[in-house]
């Protein structure tokens, strides 16, 4: 997934405003009345699209105007939106929008790292319990190709939730085996 900051801002503005329109006029109206949380991503979107002066004009006389002027000044000094968002001078409410974007953008990589750790534990539990990969697929109703690829090292083949289900199943079977209970090995 190649999510851009501008793409994230569009979705975030829609989500926070509760409307599908990305009309700056409508978003400013929402921010000043019922959806104040949209104010920061709205202005960052305006910066990304070169419409900051327009949005600043729409916000004239509102509680957002002073904040927008300050961020516009910082943007002029930073030279780019990415530089602005990584600076310590950016007010927290704007920086939080950037952090939310980074969290969404980096989630797949974080999931792969966590899946790799769970895969290691899963393989150890499988070795202890004697449960086969096929047995896991049958018991958990999972796609055999994806599970086999995941257990062979492709951490992108299953979600974090599925990796956790596989690990917990393998560990549970290993615990039962260790307690002297018989475990039916499928396949």
mmCIF file with all atom_site columns, C-alpha atoms in Angstrom:
data_model
loop_
_atom_site.group_PDB
_atom_site.id
_atom_site.type_symbol
_atom_site.label_atom_id
_atom_site.label_alt_id
_atom_site.label_comp_id
_atom_site.label_asym_id
_atom_site.label_entity_id
_atom_site.label_seq_id
_atom_site.pdbx_PDB_ins_code
_atom_site.Cartn_x
_atom_site.Cartn_y
_atom_site.Cartn_z
_atom_site.occupancy
_atom_site.B_iso_or_equiv
_atom_site.pdbx_formal_charge
_atom_site.auth_seq_id
_atom_site.auth_comp_id
_atom_site.auth_asym_id
_atom_site.auth_atom_id
_atom_site.pdbx_PDB_model_num
ATOM 1   C CA . UNK A 1 1   ? 0.000   0.000   0.000  1.00 0.00 ? 1   UNK A CA 1
ATOM 2   C CA . UNK A 1 2   ? 1.502   3.306   -1.059 1.00 0.00 ? 2   UNK A CA 1
ATOM 3   C CA . UNK A 1 3   ? -0.513  5.768   1.023  1.00 0.00 ? 3   UNK A CA 1
ATOM 4   C CA . UNK A 1 4   ? 0.424   9.405   0.494  1.00 0.00 ? 4   UNK A CA 1
ATOM 5   C CA . UNK A 1 5   ? 0.007   12.051  3.161  1.00 0.00 ? 5   UNK A CA 1
ATOM 6   C CA . UNK A 1 6   ? -2.471  13.900  0.952  1.00 0.00 ? 6   UNK A CA 1
ATOM 7   C CA . UNK A 1 7   ? -4.489  10.709  0.427  1.00 0.00 ? 7   UNK A CA 1
ATOM 8   C CA . UNK A 1 8   ? -4.496  10.092  4.165  1.00 0.00 ? 8   UNK A CA 1
ATOM 9   C CA . UNK A 1 9   ? -5.638  13.675  4.825  1.00 0.00 ? 9   UNK A CA 1
ATOM 10  C CA . UNK A 1 10  ? -8.549  13.328  2.407  1.00 0.00 ? 10  UNK A CA 1
ATOM 11  C CA . UNK A 1 11  ? -9.787  10.189  4.138  1.00 0.00 ? 11  UNK A CA 1
ATOM 12  C CA . UNK A 1 12  ? -9.165  11.638  7.582  1.00 0.00 ? 12  UNK A CA 1
ATOM 13  C CA . UNK A 1 13  ? -11.108 14.824  6.767  1.00 0.00 ? 13  UNK A CA 1
ATOM 14  C CA . UNK A 1 14  ? -14.019 12.739  5.482  1.00 0.00 ? 14  UNK A CA 1
ATOM 15  C CA . UNK A 1 15  ? -13.961 10.588  8.598  1.00 0.00 ? 15  UNK A CA 1
ATOM 16  C CA . UNK A 1 16  ? -13.736 13.447  11.081 1.00 0.00 ? 16  UNK A CA 1
ATOM 17  C CA . UNK A 1 17  ? -16.288 15.660  9.353  1.00 0.00 ? 17  UNK A CA 1
ATOM 18  C CA . UNK A 1 18  ? -18.783 12.874  8.737  1.00 0.00 ? 18  UNK A CA 1
ATOM 19  C CA . UNK A 1 19  ? -19.251 13.935  5.137  1.00 0.00 ? 19  UNK A CA 1
ATOM 20  C CA . UNK A 1 20  ? -17.971 12.637  1.820  1.00 0.00 ? 20  UNK A CA 1
ATOM 21  C CA . UNK A 1 21  ? -17.366 16.058  0.309  1.00 0.00 ? 21  UNK A CA 1
ATOM 22  C CA . UNK A 1 22  ? -13.889 17.530  0.342  1.00 0.00 ? 22  UNK A CA 1
ATOM 23  C CA . UNK A 1 23  ? -15.200 21.019  -0.351 1.00 0.00 ? 23  UNK A CA 1
ATOM 24  C CA . UNK A 1 24  ? -13.034 23.352  1.710  1.00 0.00 ? 24  UNK A CA 1
ATOM 25  C CA . UNK A 1 25  ? -16.026 25.615  2.303  1.00 0.00 ? 25  UNK A CA 1
ATOM 26  C CA . UNK A 1 26  ? -18.050 22.731  3.754  1.00 0.00 ? 26  UNK A CA 1
ATOM 27  C CA . UNK A 1 27  ? -15.106 21.415  5.784  1.00 0.00 ? 27  UNK A CA 1
ATOM 28  C CA . UNK A 1 28  ? -14.437 24.842  7.330  1.00 0.00 ? 28  UNK A CA 1
ATOM 29  C CA . UNK A 1 29  ? -18.143 25.094  8.197  1.00 0.00 ? 29  UNK A CA 1
ATOM 30  C CA . UNK A 1 30  ? -18.009 21.649  9.836  1.00 0.00 ? 30  UNK A CA 1
ATOM 31  C CA . UNK A 1 31  ? -14.844 22.562  11.763 1.00 0.00 ? 31  UNK A CA 1
ATOM 32  C CA . UNK A 1 32  ? -16.346 25.763  13.144 1.00 0.00 ? 32  UNK A CA 1
ATOM 33  C CA . UNK A 1 33  ? -19.619 24.110  14.179 1.00 0.00 ? 33  UNK A CA 1
ATOM 34  C CA . UNK A 1 34  ? -19.959 20.372  14.792 1.00 0.00 ? 34  UNK A CA 1
ATOM 35  C CA . UNK A 1 35  ? -16.586 18.806  13.947 1.00 0.00 ? 35  UNK A CA 1
ATOM 36  C CA . UNK A 1 36  ? -13.726 20.885  15.406 1.00 0.00 ? 36  UNK A CA 1
ATOM 37  C CA . UNK A 1 37  ? -11.292 17.950  15.162 1.00 0.00 ? 37  UNK A CA 1
ATOM 38  C CA . UNK A 1 38  ? -11.265 18.305  11.374 1.00 0.00 ? 38  UNK A CA 1
ATOM 39  C CA . UNK A 1 39  ? -9.627  21.756  11.622 1.00 0.00 ? 39  UNK A CA 1
ATOM 40  C CA . UNK A 1 40  ? -6.002  20.571  11.667 1.00 0.00 ? 40  UNK A CA 1
ATOM 41  C CA . UNK A 1 41  ? -6.127  17.901  8.939  1.00 0.00 ? 41  UNK A CA 1
ATOM 42  C CA . UNK A 1 42  ? -8.219  20.319  6.881  1.00 0.00 ? 42  UNK A CA 1
ATOM 43  C CA . UNK A 1 43  ? -5.513  22.971  6.936  1.00 0.00 ? 43  UNK A CA 1
ATOM 44  C CA . UNK A 1 44  ? -2.755  20.440  6.258  1.00 0.00 ? 44  UNK A CA 1
ATOM 45  C CA . UNK A 1 45  ? -4.778  19.231  3.262  1.00 0.00 ? 45  UNK A CA 1
ATOM 46  C CA . UNK A 1 46  ? -5.112  22.819  2.102  1.00 0.00 ? 46  UNK A CA 1
ATOM 47  C CA . UNK A 1 47  ? -1.324  23.206  2.339  1.00 0.00 ? 47  UNK A CA 1
ATOM 48  C CA . UNK A 1 48  ? -0.818  19.986  0.377  1.00 0.00 ? 48  UNK A CA 1
ATOM 49  C CA . UNK A 1 49  ? -3.126  21.206  -2.372 1.00 0.00 ? 49  UNK A CA 1
ATOM 50  C CA . UNK A 1 50  ? -1.864  24.804  -2.480 1.00 0.00 ? 50  UNK A CA 1
ATOM 51  C CA . UNK A 1 51  ? -5.161  26.146  -1.116 1.00 0.00 ? 51  UNK A CA 1
ATOM 52  C CA . UNK A 1 52  ? -3.953  27.412  2.271  1.00 0.00 ? 52  UNK A CA 1
ATOM 53  C CA . UNK A 1 53  ? -4.679  31.088  1.541  1.00 0.00 ? 53  UNK A CA 1
ATOM 54  C CA . UNK A 1 54  ? -8.195  30.189  0.389  1.00 0.00 ? 54  UNK A CA 1
ATOM 55  C CA . UNK A 1 55  ? -8.906  28.178  3.556  1.00 0.00 ? 55  UNK A CA 1
ATOM 56  C CA . UNK A 1 56  ? -7.371  30.908  5.686  1.00 0.00 ? 56  UNK A CA 1
ATOM 57  C CA . UNK A 1 57  ? -9.831  33.348  4.097  1.00 0.00 ? 57  UNK A CA 1
ATOM 58  C CA . UNK A 1 58  ? -12.746 30.991  4.792  1.00 0.00 ? 58  UNK A CA 1
ATOM 59  C CA . UNK A 1 59  ? -11.705 30.715  8.428  1.00 0.00 ? 59  UNK A CA 1
ATOM 60  C CA . UNK A 1 60  ? -11.462 34.468  8.943  1.00 0.00 ? 60  UNK A CA 1
ATOM 61  C CA . UNK A 1 61  ? -13.050 35.502  12.238 1.00 0.00 ? 61  UNK A CA 1
ATOM 62  C CA . UNK A 1 62  ? -13.215 31.929  13.547 1.00 0.00 ? 62  UNK A CA 1
ATOM 63  C CA . UNK A 1 63  ? -11.269 30.290  16.357 1.00 0.00 ? 63  UNK A CA 1
ATOM 64  C CA . UNK A 1 64  ? -9.073  28.585  13.717 1.00 0.00 ? 64  UNK A CA 1
ATOM 65  C CA . UNK A 1 65  ? -7.759  31.704  12.014 1.00 0.00 ? 65  UNK A CA 1
ATOM 66  C CA . UNK A 1 66  ? -4.874  32.450  14.391 1.00 0.00 ? 66  UNK A CA 1
ATOM 67  C CA . UNK A 1 67  ? -3.721  28.837  14.401 1.00 0.00 ? 67  UNK A CA 1
ATOM 68  C CA . UNK A 1 68  ? -3.863  28.666  10.600 1.00 0.00 ? 68  UNK A CA 1
ATOM 69  C CA . UNK A 1 69  ? -1.808  31.865  10.286 1.00 0.00 ? 69  UNK A CA 1
ATOM 70  C CA . UNK A 1 70  ? 0.846   30.440  12.617 1.00 0.00 ? 70  UNK A CA 1
ATOM 71  C CA . UNK A 1 71  ? 1.068   27.162  10.714 1.00 0.00 ? 71  UNK A CA 1
ATOM 72  C CA . UNK A 1 72  ? 1.173   28.986  7.374  1.00 0.00 ? 72  UNK A CA 1
ATOM 73  C CA . UNK A 1 73  ? 4.112   31.027  8.668  1.00 0.00 ? 73  UNK A CA 1
ATOM 74  C CA . UNK A 1 74  ? 5.910   27.849  9.798  1.00 0.00 ? 74  UNK A CA 1
ATOM 75  C CA . UNK A 1 75  ? 5.189   26.276  6.404  1.00 0.00 ? 75  UNK A CA 1
ATOM 76  C CA . UNK A 1 76  ? 6.824   29.242  4.679  1.00 0.00 ? 76  UNK A CA 1
ATOM 77  C CA . UNK A 1 77  ? 9.971   28.711  6.789  1.00 0.00 ? 77  UNK A CA 1
ATOM 78  C CA . UNK A 1 78  ? 10.000  24.912  6.361  1.00 0.00 ? 78  UNK A CA 1
ATOM 79  C CA . UNK A 1 79  ? 9.603   24.985  2.594  1.00 0.00 ? 79  UNK A CA 1
ATOM 80  C CA . UNK A 1 80  ? 7.695   21.702  2.310  1.00 0.00 ? 80  UNK A CA 1
ATOM 81  C CA . UNK A 1 81  ? 4.844   19.937  4.025  1.00 0.00 ? 81  UNK A CA 1
ATOM 82  C CA . UNK A 1 82  ? 7.010   16.948  5.019  1.00 0.00 ? 82  UNK A CA 1
ATOM 83  C CA . UNK A 1 83  ? 9.604   19.247  6.581  1.00 0.00 ? 83  UNK A CA 1
ATOM 84  C CA . UNK A 1 84  ? 6.896   21.185  8.391  1.00 0.00 ? 84  UNK A CA 1
ATOM 85  C CA . UNK A 1 85  ? 5.359   18.030  9.849  1.00 0.00 ? 85  UNK A CA 1
ATOM 86  C CA . UNK A 1 86  ? 8.644   16.685  11.160 1.00 0.00 ? 86  UNK A CA 1
ATOM 87  C CA . UNK A 1 87  ? 9.653   19.928  12.883 1.00 0.00 ? 87  UNK A CA 1
ATOM 88  C CA . UNK A 1 88  ? 9.315   20.363  16.630 1.00 0.00 ? 88  UNK A CA 1
ATOM 89  C CA . UNK A 1 89  ? 7.801   23.818  16.141 1.00 0.00 ? 89  UNK A CA 1
ATOM 90  C CA . UNK A 1 90  ? 4.541   22.458  14.713 1.00 0.00 ? 90  UNK A CA 1
ATOM 91  C CA . UNK A 1 91  ? 1.685   22.706  17.261 1.00 0.00 ? 91  UNK A CA 1
ATOM 92  C CA . UNK A 1 92  ? 0.764   19.348  18.817 1.00 0.00 ? 92  UNK A CA 1
ATOM 93  C CA . UNK A 1 93  ? -2.672  19.104  17.226 1.00 0.00 ? 93  UNK A CA 1
ATOM 94  C CA . UNK A 1 94  ? -1.095  19.305  13.766 1.00 0.00 ? 94  UNK A CA 1
ATOM 95  C CA . UNK A 1 95  ? 1.814   17.037  14.690 1.00 0.00 ? 95  UNK A CA 1
ATOM 96  C CA . UNK A 1 96  ? -0.693  14.442  15.905 1.00 0.00 ? 96  UNK A CA 1
ATOM 97  C CA . UNK A 1 97  ? -2.198  14.305  12.405 1.00 0.00 ? 97  UNK A CA 1
ATOM 98  C CA . UNK A 1 98  ? 1.269   13.523  11.027 1.00 0.00 ? 98  UNK A CA 1
ATOM 99  C CA . UNK A 1 99  ? 1.788   10.850  13.708 1.00 0.00 ? 99  UNK A CA 1
ATOM 100 C CA . UNK A 1 100 ? -1.575  9.274   12.837 1.00 0.00 ? 100 UNK A CA 1
ATOM 101 C CA . UNK A 1 101 ? -0.506  9.129   9.180  1.00 0.00 ? 101 UNK A CA 1
ATOM 102 C CA . UNK A 1 102 ? 2.843   7.557   10.053 1.00 0.00 ? 102 UNK A CA 1
ATOM 103 C CA . UNK A 1 103 ? 1.048   4.976   12.193 1.00 0.00 ? 103 UNK A CA 1
ATOM 104 C CA . UNK A 1 104 ? -1.245  3.983   9.323  1.00 0.00 ? 104 UNK A CA 1
ATOM 105 C CA . UNK A 1 105 ? 1.566   4.046   6.766  1.00 0.00 ? 105 UNK A CA 1
ATOM 106 C CA . UNK A 1 106 ? 3.918   1.934   8.892  1.00 0.00 ? 106 UNK A CA 1
ATOM 107 C CA . UNK A 1 107 ? 1.293   -0.543  10.132 1.00 0.00 ? 107 UNK A CA 1
ATOM 108 C CA . UNK A 1 108 ? 1.986   -3.204  7.461  1.00 0.00 ? 108 UNK A CA 1
ATOM 109 C CA . UNK A 1 109 ? 5.706   -3.227  8.292  1.00 0.00 ? 109 UNK A CA 1
ATOM 110 C CA . UNK A 1 110 ? 4.955   -3.372  12.011 1.00 0.00 ? 110 UNK A CA 1
ATOM 111 C CA . UNK A 1 111 ? 2.534   -6.241  11.423 1.00 0.00 ? 111 UNK A CA 1
ATOM 112 C CA . UNK A 1 112 ? 5.205   -8.147  9.491  1.00 0.00 ? 112 UNK A CA 1
ATOM 113 C CA . UNK A 1 113 ? 7.690   -7.692  12.355 1.00 0.00 ? 113 UNK A CA 1
ATOM 114 C CA . UNK A 1 114 ? 5.161   -8.942  14.898 1.00 0.00 ? 114 UNK A CA 1
ATOM 115 C CA . UNK A 1 115 ? 4.162   -11.830 12.616 1.00 0.00 ? 115 UNK A CA 1
ATOM 116 C CA . UNK A 1 116 ? 7.801   -12.878 12.386 1.00 0.00 ? 116 UNK A CA 1
ATOM 117 C CA . UNK A 1 117 ? 8.041   -13.035 16.178 1.00 0.00 ? 117 UNK A CA 1
ATOM 118 C CA . UNK A 1 118 ? 4.808   -15.009 16.417 1.00 0.00 ? 118 UNK A CA 1
ATOM 119 C CA . UNK A 1 119 ? 5.966   -17.348 13.619 1.00 0.00 ? 119 UNK A CA 1
ATOM 120 C CA . UNK A 1 120 ? 9.037   -18.251 15.656 1.00 0.00 ? 120 UNK A CA 1
ATOM 121 C CA . UNK A 1 121 ? 6.908   -19.138 18.685 1.00 0.00 ? 121 UNK A CA 1
ATOM 122 C CA . UNK A 1 122 ? 4.435   -21.007 16.477 1.00 0.00 ? 122 UNK A CA 1
ATOM 123 C CA . UNK A 1 123 ? 7.141   -23.166 14.924 1.00 0.00 ? 123 UNK A CA 1
ATOM 124 C CA . UNK A 1 124 ? 8.515   -24.014 18.366 1.00 0.00 ? 124 UNK A CA 1
ATOM 125 C CA . UNK A 1 125 ? 5.035   -24.965 19.598 1.00 0.00 ? 125 UNK A CA 1
ATOM 126 C CA . UNK A 1 126 ? 4.368   -27.027 16.480 1.00 0.00 ? 126 UNK A CA 1
ATOM 127 C CA . UNK A 1 127 ? 7.575   -28.955 17.006 1.00 0.00 ? 127 UNK A CA 1
ATOM 128 C CA . UNK A 1 128 ? 6.607   -29.677 20.629 1.00 0.00 ? 128 UNK A CA 1
ATOM 129 C CA . UNK A 1 129 ? 3.016   -30.686 19.910 1.00 0.00 ? 129 UNK A CA 1
ATOM 130 C CA . UNK A 1 130 ? 3.436   -32.651 16.718 1.00 0.00 ? 130 UNK A CA 1
ATOM 131 C CA . UNK A 1 131 ? 0.507   -30.813 15.123 1.00 0.00 ? 131 UNK A CA 1
ATOM 132 C CA . UNK A 1 132 ? 0.958   -30.480 11.384 1.00 0.00 ? 132 UNK A CA 1
ATOM 133 C CA . UNK A 1 133 ? 0.570   -27.366 9.305  1.00 0.00 ? 133 UNK A CA 1
ATOM 134 C CA . UNK A 1 134 ? -2.291  -29.031 7.499  1.00 0.00 ? 134 UNK A CA 1
ATOM 135 C CA . UNK A 1 135 ? -3.932  -29.772 10.840 1.00 0.00 ? 135 UNK A CA 1
ATOM 136 C CA . UNK A 1 136 ? -3.799  -26.090 11.765 1.00 0.00 ? 136 UNK A CA 1
ATOM 137 C CA . UNK A 1 137 ? -5.361  -25.110 8.440  1.00 0.00 ? 137 UNK A CA 1
ATOM 138 C CA . UNK A 1 138 ? -8.210  -27.591 8.921  1.00 0.00 ? 138 UNK A CA 1
ATOM 139 C CA . UNK A 1 139 ? -8.833  -26.734 12.562 1.00 0.00 ? 139 UNK A CA 1
ATOM 140 C CA . UNK A 1 140 ? -8.820  -22.963 12.003 1.00 0.00 ? 140 UNK A CA 1
ATOM 141 C CA . UNK A 1 141 ? -10.371 -23.014 8.502  1.00 0.00 ? 141 UNK A CA 1
ATOM 142 C CA . UNK A 1 142 ? -7.450  -21.157 6.949  1.00 0.00 ? 142 UNK A CA 1
ATOM 143 C CA . UNK A 1 143 ? -6.069  -21.023 3.431  1.00 0.00 ? 143 UNK A CA 1
ATOM 144 C CA . UNK A 1 144 ? -3.400  -23.718 3.254  1.00 0.00 ? 144 UNK A CA 1
ATOM 145 C CA . UNK A 1 145 ? -1.179  -21.846 0.791  1.00 0.00 ? 145 UNK A CA 1
ATOM 146 C CA . UNK A 1 146 ? -1.087  -18.702 2.908  1.00 0.00 ? 146 UNK A CA 1
ATOM 147 C CA . UNK A 1 147 ? -0.390  -20.592 6.130  1.00 0.00 ? 147 UNK A CA 1
ATOM 148 C CA . UNK A 1 148 ? 2.375   -22.681 4.535  1.00 0.00 ? 148 UNK A CA 1
ATOM 149 C CA . UNK A 1 149 ? 3.972   -19.549 3.032  1.00 0.00 ? 149 UNK A CA 1
ATOM 150 C CA . UNK A 1 150 ? 3.717   -17.731 6.376  1.00 0.00 ? 150 UNK A CA 1
ATOM 151 C CA . UNK A 1 151 ? 5.303   -20.580 8.302  1.00 0.00 ? 151 UNK A CA 1
ATOM 152 C CA . UNK A 1 152 ? 8.028   -20.786 5.641  1.00 0.00 ? 152 UNK A CA 1
ATOM 153 C CA . UNK A 1 153 ? 8.925   -17.139 6.267  1.00 0.00 ? 153 UNK A CA 1
ATOM 154 C CA . UNK A 1 154 ? 6.586   -14.876 4.254  1.00 0.00 ? 154 UNK A CA 1
ATOM 155 C CA . UNK A 1 155 ? 5.234   -12.695 7.062  1.00 0.00 ? 155 UNK A CA 1
ATOM 156 C CA . UNK A 1 156 ? 2.909   -10.798 4.725  1.00 0.00 ? 156 UNK A CA 1
ATOM 157 C CA . UNK A 1 157 ? 0.722   -13.808 3.912  1.00 0.00 ? 157 UNK A CA 1
ATOM 158 C CA . UNK A 1 158 ? -1.455  -13.636 7.022  1.00 0.00 ? 158 UNK A CA 1
ATOM 159 C CA . UNK A 1 159 ? -2.813  -10.807 9.117  1.00 0.00 ? 159 UNK A CA 1
ATOM 160 C CA . UNK A 1 160 ? -1.570  -10.164 12.616 1.00 0.00 ? 160 UNK A CA 1
ATOM 161 C CA . UNK A 1 161 ? -4.869  -11.523 13.946 1.00 0.00 ? 161 UNK A CA 1
ATOM 162 C CA . UNK A 1 162 ? -4.518  -14.743 11.959 1.00 0.00 ? 162 UNK A CA 1
ATOM 163 C CA . UNK A 1 163 ? -0.876  -15.156 12.972 1.00 0.00 ? 163 UNK A CA 1
ATOM 164 C CA . UNK A 1 164 ? -1.980  -14.834 16.598 1.00 0.00 ? 164 UNK A CA 1
ATOM 165 C CA . UNK A 1 165 ? -4.735  -17.453 16.093 1.00 0.00 ? 165 UNK A CA 1
ATOM 166 C CA . UNK A 1 166 ? -2.212  -19.869 14.571 1.00 0.00 ? 166 UNK A CA 1
ATOM 167 C CA . UNK A 1 167 ? 0.288   -19.293 17.380 1.00 0.00 ? 167 UNK A CA 1
ATOM 168 C CA . UNK A 1 168 ? -2.308  -19.665 20.130 1.00 0.00 ? 168 UNK A CA 1
ATOM 169 C CA . UNK A 1 169 ? -3.663  -22.858 18.574 1.00 0.00 ? 169 UNK A CA 1
ATOM 170 C CA . UNK A 1 170 ? -0.170  -24.356 18.294 1.00 0.00 ? 170 UNK A CA 1
ATOM 171 C CA . UNK A 1 171 ? 0.723   -23.341 21.850 1.00 0.00 ? 171 UNK A CA 1
ATOM 172 C CA . UNK A 1 172 ? -2.553  -24.703 23.201 1.00 0.00 ? 172 UNK A CA 1
ATOM 173 C CA . UNK A 1 173 ? -1.911  -28.041 21.487 1.00 0.00 ? 173 UNK A CA 1
ATOM 174 C CA . UNK A 1 174 ? 1.634   -28.040 22.824 1.00 0.00 ? 174 UNK A CA 1
ATOM 175 C CA . UNK A 1 175 ? 0.358   -27.451 26.357 1.00 0.00 ? 175 UNK A CA 1
ATOM 176 C CA . UNK A 1 176 ? -2.158  -30.280 26.016 1.00 0.00 ? 176 UNK A CA 1
ATOM 177 C CA . UNK A 1 177 ? 0.577   -32.592 24.755 1.00 0.00 ? 177 UNK A CA 1
ATOM 178 C CA . UNK A 1 178 ? 2.820   -31.607 27.654 1.00 0.00 ? 178 UNK A CA 1
ATOM 179 C CA . UNK A 1 179 ? 0.021   -32.355 30.126 1.00 0.00 ? 179 UNK A CA 1
ATOM 180 C CA . UNK A 1 180 ? -0.153  -35.942 28.920 1.00 0.00 ? 180 UNK A CA 1
ATOM 181 C CA . UNK A 1 181 ? -3.345  -35.531 26.914 1.00 0.00 ? 181 UNK A CA 1
ATOM 182 C CA . UNK A 1 182 ? -3.364  -37.114 23.529 1.00 0.00 ? 182 UNK A CA 1
ATOM 183 C CA . UNK A 1 183 ? -3.504  -34.784 20.588 1.00 0.00 ? 183 UNK A CA 1
ATOM 184 C CA . UNK A 1 184 ? -4.929  -35.936 17.314 1.00 0.00 ? 184 UNK A CA 1
ATOM 185 C CA . UNK A 1 185 ? -2.496  -35.067 14.585 1.00 0.00 ? 185 UNK A CA 1
ATOM 186 C CA . UNK A 1 186 ? -4.309  -34.289 11.355 1.00 0.00 ? 186 UNK A CA 1
ATOM 187 C CA . UNK A 1 187 ? -2.846  -34.992 7.961  1.00 0.00 ? 187 UNK A CA 1
#
